[in-house]
Amino acid sequence: MLGRTSTILLRRRFPSALRLHSLQLSQTRSYHPTPHRAQDAFHAQLSDSSTAALLSTLSTAPKIPQTLTEKIVQRYSLGLLASKTVKSGDYVTLSPHHCMTHDNSWPVALKFMSMGATRIHDKKQIVMTLDHDVQNKSESNLRKYRQIGEFAQNQGVDFYPAGRGIGHQIMVEEGYAWPGTMAVASDSHSNMYGGVGCLGTAVVRTDAASIWATGKTWWQVPPIAKVTFNGTLPQGVTGKDVIVALCGLFSKDEVLNHCIEFAGSKETMRSLLVDDRLTIANMTTEWGALTGLFPIDSVLQRWLRYKATEVALYENSELIDGTTHERITHARVDELLANPMSADKGAKYDKYLYLDLSTLSPYVSGPNSVKVATPLNELVAQNIKVDKAYLVSCTNSRASDLAAAAKVFKDVAETNGGKIPKIADGVEFYIAAASMPEQLTAEAAGDWQAMLDAGAKPLPAGCGPCIGLGTGLLEPGEVGISASNRNFKGRMGSTDAKAYLASPEVVAASALYGKIVGPGAYDPPEGWKGVVLGEGDGIKEEDRMITADEAFEKVIGQLDSIISTAESDILGGPETSETVDPDRLVDVLPGFPEKVTGEIVFCDADNISTDGIYPGKLTYQDDVSIEDMAQACMKNYDPSFSAIAKQGDILVAGFNFGCGSSREQAATAILAKQIPLVVAGSFGNIFSRNSINNALMGVEVPKLVRRLRERFSTPTAAQFGRTQQGITEPSQNRESLDSPPPAPQKVPEGEKMLTRRTGWTFLWDVRRSRVEIQEGEDGQRWVQKIGELPPNVQEIIAKGGLEKWVKGEIGNAS
C-alpha cells in the first residue's frame, strides 16, 4: 500500500505561496478499572474573570507533580487558593481561552438572553461558525443563519459564515486552539484541538451561554489516562489507522470519560505529523474520551513556525481573517517555546496504555461501529462492494488528506499516459475540504482537480454527509466507506446501510475499484505476529534505564496499586472506614443541604441512556407540564417506574447512567419526579454536566451497585445478556453536542424487576464527604468516603442551577 509518511510535503495554502519543500521523516491482555480518586481539598470561590489572574498559580512551583492536562486546567481556573494544585477529580471554576459554537449558536443565544444577558462578557473569548447544515437552502435555515450572523456582528465576536469551513478546523488553522491553552465548544469533536497541544473538550449549551454571559462555567477534571506510543509508523500506515485501531482494539471502555495524554519517544512522535495528530485527537471522542492531548514538541514547533510565516506573508489575503496575524505570530511561538509546558516528572495517571506503532497495518472500522476494527487485508479478501465513498469532515479532509487521496488516481495515471482514471461504475465519490484554505491548497497542487477528473462530486466545506445532512446520504442496502469519524447505524443515512471508516487513501482506492481495497500492497515487518498493545508503557524491563529515585518511586507506586486493587476487590471501594480524615469537613453554603437521605429505588441496568430517562419525542416540546414530565421520567426504561418511585426516594442505577445525547430534560424530569439525588456506578459525562446545570445532585458509588446486585440479582455467566431495543434519536439532536449513540442498555440476566424498592437507606453527609448505607432494618451498615463537593458547585445547585446562577452574577455586576 502506498504511504505518505516517508515523504511529507510542506503544504501551500495559496497558489502564490512558498515553494514546497520535502521533509524526510521516519516514519492475552488484562485491564483494571480506573480507580476512584477522591478529590483533593478544594475551596475555589467564584470570582470575576476580569479581576482574576489566570496565571497567578503558575508562579508557585506545584507541591505535587501534575500532568499536562492538570497544568492547563490550573492555568484557566479562577479563584484558586495560592496553595492549591489542581488534580484529577477536582471541581474548578473554568474560564476557557476560547469557546466555539456552530449552527447551535442561535439556541445558545436564546438561552443566553433568557438568562437576562444582553452583552457577551468577553467578545475575544467567543468564536461562532456555521458548518453543519450548509447545504440546506430552506428559508428556515437561511433565517437561522442570518440571525446568528447578525447576533455575532452586534456582539462584535469573531464569526465565520457558511462555506468558510468546519468550526474545529477553523479553531486550529486560525490559531484559536493554541498550544498550552484550553478551548471548549458546543460539539463533541472539540477533542481535536489536542492535536496541537490545546486542551479541547465539549460543553453543553447552558455552559456555552454561561461563558458568553460571565466568561466562566464549572468543570470537574476527569480521570487522566496516559497512552504511550512506541516504535514508528510503517510506510502505508496513517494517523487514521492509529485511532481506528485504538477504538477497535481497546474496545472495553478503557478510556471512557477520561482525558488522554499521548506520549512517546522523540523518534516515535516524529513519525506522527500534526495532521495525523489532529485525526487521532478528533476521534478520541469515538474512543469514549473527553480530551485527547498531544505534547508540545519539535513536530508542533515546526508546524507553528510554518503557520506563522504563512500568515505573515499572506496577511492581506481574502482568506486570512483580519485578526489571524494577531493570534499566529513568531513572537507568540517564541513565548510558547520560552516557557514550554509538559507533564511533570513523576506525574500520576489513572490509567496507562500503550500501542506499538511499528506493528500496525492499515485498519478499517466497521461496519456500523468504531469498536469493530479489522486489518485492511482481511476485508480485501472479502470482496466487499462499495456504493458510496466520502472524503469529508474535520477528521481527514485537510490538504494533506486530499493529496493522499489524489495520489491514488495520479499514480494510476502515470501508467496510463497521464490520463486520470475514472471511479468505478455505480460508485459515487463525494469530497469536501475541511475549510476553504485547505481546498485552495489542494487546488493549487492539482489534487482537487485530479479527483474531479476521476468523477468525484464536490461539496461545500462543511459537515454534510458526515452527520447525515445534505447530498449523497446512504440509501437502504448500500455500503459506504468514509474518512470521517463516526459510522454508527443511520449516522450517514439509512439505518439499513453499512458504513465503514478508513484513511483517505483507502477511501479513494475503494472508490476507484468499487470495493474495499487499498492503493497498494502493505508488507508487514519481518517476524510480525500482530499488533502489540496493552497496559503500562510497553517498555521491556531489560530495556528500561531508571535512576535509584525512579526505581524507588516505581516500587512505591506498585505497592499503592496492589493496595488499591486489593481494597477494590475486597471492600468494593477506595475507603470504607469512618476513620479516614474524620476531622476534615467541607464548608456547606447557605441553601445547600448538609445531608440528603432517602430510600433506595434501584434501576438495575447499565448504559441507561438519556432517551431511557426522558423520551426523545418529548425533548423538543416546550409545553410539557411538570406533572407530565414526572410521568414520563424513566418511562422508556421501565413504564412502571412512575408508579414505583416516590417523592424523596434516592434513585440508584448501574454504570454509565445518562449516556447518549445531550438533553437537559433527562435531569429535570428526575427533579420533576421529586427525586433529589441520583447515585450510580458511573455517569455519562454530558448527563453529569446537565445534572449540576439543572440543580440535580449526583454521586458515584460503584460499591453500592455491586452490593445491590449481590442482594437482588442472580447473575449468570452471561451476566449482561439482556439488551434493550434500539433508540431513535430526534432529528433535532444534530444541533446538540452530536454525541455518539449510547451503548446498548444491559440488564443482569437474573434480574426480573427493572425498578424495585429495596428497603435500603442512603444518606449523603455532604459536610463529611461520605455516604452511609443501611441495608434494610436488620442488614449491614457501611460507610464510604467520596469526593468533596466544593462551594462553587454547591452555589450553582443551591441557586437552582447554572442558568439561575448566571442571572445572579449578571444582577451582581449591574
XYZ file of C-alpha atoms in Angstrom, residues 108-656:
549
model
C -27.331 29.165 22.787
C -28.178 32.821 22.108
C -31.796 32.231 23.143
C -30.631 30.649 26.400
C -28.128 33.494 26.863
C -30.910 36.065 26.506
C -33.265 34.069 28.745
C -30.636 34.421 31.479
C -31.077 38.178 31.286
C -27.785 38.745 29.487
C -27.529 41.405 26.811
C -23.778 41.653 26.071
C -21.186 38.921 25.768
C -18.772 39.176 28.693
C -15.562 38.882 26.647
C -16.061 39.102 22.899
C -12.489 37.923 22.222
C -13.273 34.673 24.023
C -16.113 33.681 21.677
C -15.975 32.212 18.155
C -19.054 31.424 16.034
C -19.035 29.291 12.896
C -21.677 27.943 10.529
C -20.767 24.464 9.334
C -23.323 21.741 10.000
C -26.196 22.300 7.572
C -24.519 24.490 4.958
C -26.198 22.715 2.023
C -29.661 23.482 3.379
C -31.068 26.455 1.435
C -34.518 26.376 3.027
C -35.889 29.687 4.258
C -35.959 28.477 7.867
C -32.292 27.501 7.828
C -31.243 30.667 5.999
C -33.211 32.706 8.533
C -31.430 30.963 11.394
C -28.072 31.593 9.732
C -28.966 35.279 9.319
C -29.954 35.504 12.970
C -26.633 34.011 14.068
C -24.651 36.294 11.768
C -26.476 39.413 12.912
C -26.134 38.435 16.563
C -22.389 37.859 16.126
C -21.985 41.204 14.373
C -23.945 43.077 17.040
C -21.888 41.444 19.783
C -18.601 42.035 17.981
C -17.417 38.416 18.144
C -15.407 36.539 15.520
C -17.784 34.931 13.022
C -17.166 32.538 10.112
C -20.068 32.138 7.647
C -21.330 29.027 5.907
C -18.839 27.689 3.389
C -15.752 29.006 5.203
C -15.109 25.655 6.819
C -15.803 23.327 9.719
C -15.602 25.021 13.102
C -12.972 22.703 14.559
C -10.670 23.182 11.568
C -11.149 26.957 11.810
C -10.250 26.854 15.507
C -6.951 25.184 14.624
C -5.940 26.975 11.428
C -6.889 30.409 12.763
C -4.926 29.966 15.986
C -7.806 29.937 18.466
C -6.770 26.452 19.582
C -3.284 27.357 20.781
C -0.790 25.032 22.493
C -0.956 25.166 26.279
C -4.399 26.784 26.345
C -7.885 25.398 26.917
C -10.678 25.772 24.381
C -14.218 24.438 24.582
C -17.014 24.096 22.046
C -20.631 23.022 21.952
C -19.694 19.982 19.893
C -18.302 16.590 20.854
C -15.306 16.719 18.490
C -13.656 19.579 20.372
C -11.122 16.909 21.379
C -9.441 17.659 18.037
C -7.683 20.709 19.471
C -5.467 18.337 21.431
C -3.656 17.584 18.179
C -1.907 20.950 18.556
C -1.378 20.703 22.311
C -4.550 22.629 23.199
C -6.832 21.030 25.773
C -10.162 20.854 23.942
C -13.389 19.486 25.341
C -17.129 19.728 24.773
C -19.627 21.763 26.768
C -23.419 21.753 26.659
C -25.500 24.740 25.584
C -26.090 26.032 29.097
C -22.331 26.031 29.708
C -21.767 27.922 26.462
C -24.416 30.505 27.417
C -22.798 30.855 30.843
C -19.406 31.501 29.241
C -20.963 34.056 26.903
C -22.590 35.836 29.837
C -19.913 35.564 32.545
C -16.758 34.255 30.872
C -16.828 31.119 33.001
C -18.524 27.859 33.924
C -17.687 24.889 36.135
C -15.742 21.748 35.249
C -14.622 18.603 37.026
C -11.209 17.340 35.972
C -11.800 13.799 34.674
C -9.524 10.820 35.351
C -6.483 11.049 33.098
C -5.042 8.200 31.026
C -1.561 8.134 29.540
C -1.293 6.415 26.162
C 2.299 5.720 25.177
C 3.231 5.123 21.552
C 6.284 3.020 20.809
C 8.052 2.388 17.505
C 7.284 4.418 14.382
C 4.536 4.283 11.783
C 5.370 1.902 8.918
C 5.082 3.121 5.349
C 1.460 2.981 4.240
C 0.055 3.411 7.754
C -1.528 6.706 8.777
C -2.847 8.530 11.810
C -6.325 7.358 10.849
C -5.155 3.749 11.123
C -3.788 4.500 14.598
C -7.062 5.784 16.019
C -9.206 3.212 14.212
C -7.009 0.507 15.756
C -7.188 2.114 19.210
C -11.003 2.285 19.068
C -11.286 -1.307 17.906
C -8.538 -2.985 19.931
C -9.171 -1.141 23.212
C -12.927 -1.589 22.888
C -13.981 -2.238 26.504
C -14.454 1.394 27.530
C -10.899 1.572 28.839
C -10.799 5.359 28.405
C -14.495 6.164 28.766
C -14.909 9.689 30.191
C -11.144 10.079 30.615
C -8.759 12.758 29.475
C -5.983 11.237 27.374
C -2.392 12.361 27.114
C -0.361 10.837 24.286
C 3.348 10.319 24.788
C 6.329 8.629 23.169
C 9.997 8.996 22.381
C 11.194 11.805 20.109
C 11.686 9.304 17.296
C 8.197 7.898 17.766
C 6.494 11.279 17.910
C 8.365 12.493 14.837
C 6.505 9.856 12.835
C 3.186 11.479 13.799
C 2.802 14.775 11.972
C 0.358 17.425 13.126
C -2.325 16.379 10.626
C -2.054 12.800 11.918
C -2.352 14.086 15.460
C -5.447 16.119 14.635
C -7.093 12.996 13.215
C -6.196 10.915 16.260
C -7.285 13.598 18.732
C -10.534 14.152 16.809
C -11.550 10.512 17.084
C -10.661 10.124 20.743
C -14.301 11.198 21.032
C -15.347 7.927 19.398
C -12.946 6.104 21.719
C -15.012 7.464 24.603
C -12.589 10.102 25.892
C -13.305 13.713 26.802
C -9.967 15.075 25.572
C -7.028 13.797 23.526
C -3.894 15.828 24.180
C -0.575 15.605 22.315
C 2.679 17.034 23.675
C 4.088 20.421 22.717
C 7.196 19.150 20.924
C 9.520 19.801 17.984
C 6.984 18.479 15.433
C 4.426 21.004 16.623
C 7.093 23.705 16.769
C 7.917 23.264 13.065
C 4.230 23.372 12.169
C 3.707 26.576 14.165
C 6.723 28.232 12.519
C 5.341 27.395 9.098
C 1.900 28.740 10.011
C 3.356 31.968 11.428
C 5.421 32.516 8.274
C 2.408 31.813 6.090
C 0.214 34.305 7.935
C 2.912 36.979 7.831
C 3.364 36.585 4.062
C -0.321 36.489 3.186
C -1.808 38.815 5.785
C -3.873 40.634 3.166
C -5.303 37.521 1.500
C -9.093 37.345 1.384
C -8.996 34.039 3.259
C -6.794 35.302 6.072
C -9.084 36.614 8.769
C -8.408 40.192 9.810
C -7.210 39.109 13.238
C -5.314 35.943 12.289
C -1.997 37.827 12.298
C -2.628 38.700 15.956
C -3.074 35.080 17.001
C -0.418 33.322 14.911
C 2.904 35.122 15.136
C 6.540 34.178 15.530
C 6.609 36.239 18.717
C 3.825 34.128 20.189
C 5.635 30.957 19.155
C 8.801 32.317 20.798
C 6.863 32.951 24.006
C 5.420 29.444 23.921
C 8.823 27.832 23.457
C 10.453 30.041 26.099
C 8.000 28.681 28.662
C 7.277 25.148 27.455
C 4.525 23.199 29.184
C 4.815 19.466 29.740
C 3.801 16.882 32.283
C 5.936 16.905 35.407
C 8.296 14.068 36.078
C 6.500 11.723 38.435
C 3.002 12.878 37.456
C 0.425 10.237 38.278
C -2.152 8.975 35.811
C -5.296 6.974 36.461
C -4.553 4.534 33.668
C -1.610 3.590 31.461
C -1.967 2.032 27.993
C 0.473 1.540 25.138
C 0.487 0.771 21.424
C 3.493 -0.171 19.298
C 3.035 1.815 16.090
C 5.559 -0.290 14.217
C 3.251 -3.310 14.499
C 0.266 -1.551 12.930
C -1.097 -2.167 9.451
C -3.865 -0.252 7.639
C -7.136 -0.711 9.525
C -10.813 -0.270 8.639
C -13.578 0.427 11.129
C -16.989 -1.199 10.904
C -19.466 -1.902 9.637
C -21.549 0.443 11.753
C -19.313 0.554 14.820
C -15.947 2.049 15.729
C -15.487 -0.809 18.175
C -15.063 -3.175 15.230
C -11.664 -2.690 13.597
C -10.278 -5.086 11.008
C -6.924 -5.137 9.203
C -7.492 -3.951 5.635
C -6.072 -7.102 4.054
C -8.749 -9.218 5.763
C -11.541 -7.084 4.308
C -9.929 -7.021 0.868
C -10.221 -10.790 0.808
C -13.979 -10.480 1.419
C -14.500 -8.504 -1.815
C -16.925 -6.006 -0.215
C -18.699 -3.899 -2.861
C -18.868 -0.149 -2.240
C -21.703 2.132 -3.389
C -20.547 5.456 -1.962
C -17.215 6.852 -0.801
C -16.673 10.021 1.228
C -13.649 12.219 1.743
C -15.332 14.736 4.059
C -15.305 16.044 7.670
C -12.954 17.741 10.117
C -11.233 14.393 10.699
C -9.499 13.786 7.372
C -10.200 16.499 4.803
C -7.166 18.703 5.146
C -4.900 19.364 2.169
C -2.575 16.500 3.118
C -5.553 14.107 3.167
C -6.798 15.376 -0.179
C -3.279 14.966 -1.574
C -3.061 11.387 -0.299
C -6.382 10.528 -1.948
C -5.485 12.282 -5.209
C -2.191 10.387 -5.323
C -4.156 7.154 -5.741
C -5.536 8.444 -9.046
C -2.326 10.208 -10.091
C -0.266 7.050 -9.608
C -2.578 5.096 -11.922
C -2.429 7.977 -14.411
C 1.364 7.635 -14.593
C 0.894 4.148 -16.031
C -1.929 5.298 -18.297
C -0.362 8.026 -20.374
C -1.145 10.680 -17.826
C -4.916 10.151 -18.019
C -6.701 10.234 -14.658
C -8.735 7.012 -14.232
C -12.463 7.163 -13.551
C -14.052 5.838 -10.380
C -15.816 2.501 -10.690
C -19.211 2.328 -12.371
C -22.063 2.692 -9.905
C -19.918 4.371 -7.246
C -20.468 7.930 -6.017
C -17.423 9.671 -4.565
C -18.040 12.838 -2.526
C -15.311 15.265 -1.489
C -15.443 18.310 0.782
C -12.477 20.135 2.261
C -12.287 20.818 5.987
C -12.037 24.520 5.108
C -11.675 26.791 2.096
C -7.966 27.443 2.768
C -7.399 23.688 2.711
C -9.367 23.408 -0.531
C -7.324 26.187 -2.135
C -4.141 24.392 -1.160
C -5.438 21.214 -2.798
C -6.456 23.163 -5.890
C -3.006 24.753 -6.167
C -1.382 21.332 -6.005
C -3.728 19.891 -8.649
C -5.146 17.393 -6.162
C -8.685 18.751 -6.145
C -8.892 18.725 -9.938
C -7.458 15.208 -10.143
C -10.332 13.895 -8.039
C -12.884 15.893 -10.032
C -11.438 14.413 -13.226
C -11.878 10.968 -11.686
C -15.577 11.681 -11.193
C -15.711 12.971 -7.621
C -18.644 15.197 -6.645
C -17.592 18.330 -4.753
C -19.477 19.581 -1.715
C -19.035 22.857 0.174
C -16.599 22.950 3.076
C -18.741 21.754 5.962
C -20.022 18.727 7.833
C -22.616 17.445 5.340
C -22.797 13.667 4.888
C -20.661 13.051 7.978
C -23.642 13.965 10.149
C -26.357 12.807 7.765
C -27.183 16.204 6.247
C -27.352 17.230 2.603
C -26.391 15.416 -0.570
C -25.167 11.878 -1.013
C -26.528 10.056 2.041
C -26.507 6.266 2.184
C -29.661 4.589 0.931
C -31.108 1.307 2.280
C -28.895 -1.642 1.398
C -25.934 0.487 0.328
C -22.356 0.215 1.559
C -20.316 3.339 2.180
C -16.715 3.949 3.142
C -15.678 7.283 4.626
C -12.658 9.090 6.010
C -14.898 10.726 8.630
C -15.143 9.925 12.336
C -18.402 8.164 13.099
C -20.146 5.215 11.472
C -22.952 4.071 13.724
C -26.183 2.894 12.151
C -28.038 5.698 10.440
C -25.275 8.245 11.005
C -24.713 8.852 7.283
C -28.156 7.957 6.017
C -30.318 4.854 6.193
C -30.187 2.571 9.212
C -30.320 -0.276 6.681
C -26.994 0.751 5.146
C -23.478 -0.280 6.180
C -20.778 2.288 6.879
C -17.021 1.749 7.175
C -14.275 4.200 8.169
C -10.780 4.268 6.702
C -7.886 6.507 5.707
C -8.213 8.872 2.707
C -6.008 6.553 0.635
C -8.227 3.548 1.266
C -11.382 5.567 0.620
C -10.019 6.801 -2.718
C -8.837 3.331 -3.770
C -12.201 1.849 -2.824
C -13.979 4.452 -4.963
C -11.632 3.701 -7.868
C -12.065 -0.066 -7.785
C -15.639 -0.285 -6.465
C -14.770 -2.387 -3.441
C -12.912 -2.021 -0.161
C -9.252 -2.111 -1.115
C -6.022 -0.244 -0.520
C -3.967 1.631 -3.114
C -1.093 -0.815 -2.898
C 0.397 -3.758 -1.068
C 1.283 -3.500 2.612
C 4.233 -5.630 3.630
C 4.231 -6.492 7.336
C 7.607 -6.307 9.101
C 9.688 -9.442 9.197
C 8.620 -11.626 12.098
C 5.367 -9.724 12.549
C 2.983 -11.556 14.906
C 0.231 -8.996 15.368
C -0.357 -5.621 16.966
C 1.495 -5.105 20.230
C -0.536 -3.223 22.842
C -1.662 -3.453 26.443
C -1.497 -1.884 29.882
C 1.568 0.034 31.025
C 4.054 1.845 28.799
C 5.173 -1.144 26.717
C 8.860 -0.792 27.584
C 10.547 -4.060 28.425
C 12.152 -4.102 31.854
C 15.534 -5.079 30.429
C 15.418 -2.025 28.161
C 14.400 0.405 30.900
C 17.048 2.744 32.290
C 15.980 4.423 35.507
C 17.623 6.173 38.412
C 17.551 4.957 42.000
C 14.899 7.570 42.834
C 12.774 6.442 39.912
C 13.161 2.829 40.986
C 12.017 3.738 44.489
C 9.028 5.660 43.103
C 8.161 2.680 40.945
C 8.180 0.293 43.903
C 6.014 2.660 45.950
C 3.667 3.061 43.002
C 3.383 -0.693 42.581
C 2.618 -1.100 46.294
C -0.043 1.623 46.072
C -1.558 -0.132 43.062
C -1.584 -3.503 44.853
C -3.232 -1.977 47.914
C -5.779 -0.098 45.801
C -6.645 -3.198 43.798
C -6.988 -5.280 46.957
C -9.263 -2.682 48.533
C -11.388 -2.607 45.411
C -11.628 -6.409 45.189
C -12.278 -6.989 48.885
C -14.064 -3.845 50.021
C -15.525 -2.623 46.763
C -14.253 0.908 47.047
C -11.267 3.052 47.868
C -12.267 3.577 51.515
C -14.954 2.089 53.736
C -13.857 3.250 57.143
C -15.265 6.174 59.084
C -11.789 6.847 60.434
C -10.446 8.231 57.139
C -9.928 12.003 57.578
C -12.540 12.167 60.376
C -11.851 15.833 61.130
C -11.856 17.056 57.551
C -15.051 18.983 56.962
C -16.361 20.734 53.862
C -17.893 24.170 54.170
C -21.577 23.919 53.300
C -23.026 27.087 51.816
C -26.372 28.531 52.935
C -29.185 26.979 50.941
C -27.356 23.711 50.371
C -28.381 20.665 52.459
C -25.775 19.229 54.819
C -27.354 15.784 54.466
C -29.504 14.099 51.823
C -31.253 10.843 52.675
C -33.984 8.569 51.390
C -34.980 5.022 50.481
C -33.122 3.483 47.564
C -35.097 2.747 44.399
C -32.872 0.535 42.255
C -32.932 0.608 38.438
C -30.710 -2.375 37.743
C -29.201 -1.710 34.321
C -26.041 -0.304 32.788
C -25.975 2.261 29.962
C -29.413 3.691 30.698
C -29.483 6.423 28.073
C -30.946 9.897 28.203
C -33.688 8.551 25.932
C -34.440 5.901 28.547
C -34.663 8.649 31.170
C -36.735 11.070 29.076
C -38.330 10.145 25.720
C -36.860 11.779 22.638
C -40.334 12.515 21.250
C -40.874 14.978 24.117
C -37.440 16.601 24.026
C -38.356 19.445 21.683
C -41.870 20.050 23.015
C -41.927 23.233 25.067
C -45.402 22.793 26.539
C -44.816 19.673 28.669
C -46.062 20.299 32.219
C -44.043 19.335 35.296
C -46.639 16.670 36.089
C -46.380 15.152 32.608
C -42.602 15.345 32.782
C -42.679 13.414 36.064
C -44.910 10.766 34.485
C -42.504 10.446 31.540
C -39.454 10.072 33.795
C -37.705 6.736 33.094
C -40.709 5.629 31.004
C -38.645 4.325 28.094
C -36.545 2.341 30.548
C -39.425 0.980 32.631
C -43.080 2.030 32.116
C -43.801 1.082 35.745
C -41.151 3.390 37.215
C -43.579 6.245 37.827
C -45.839 4.053 39.961
C -42.964 2.581 41.960
C -40.794 5.615 42.720
C -41.972 8.137 45.316
C -41.139 11.675 46.308
C -37.863 11.832 48.233
C -36.505 8.493 47.004
C -32.863 8.095 46.083
C -32.533 6.717 42.545
C -29.659 4.242 42.189
C -28.683 2.893 38.753
C -25.822 0.908 37.215
C -22.835 2.140 35.258
C -22.661 4.846 32.561
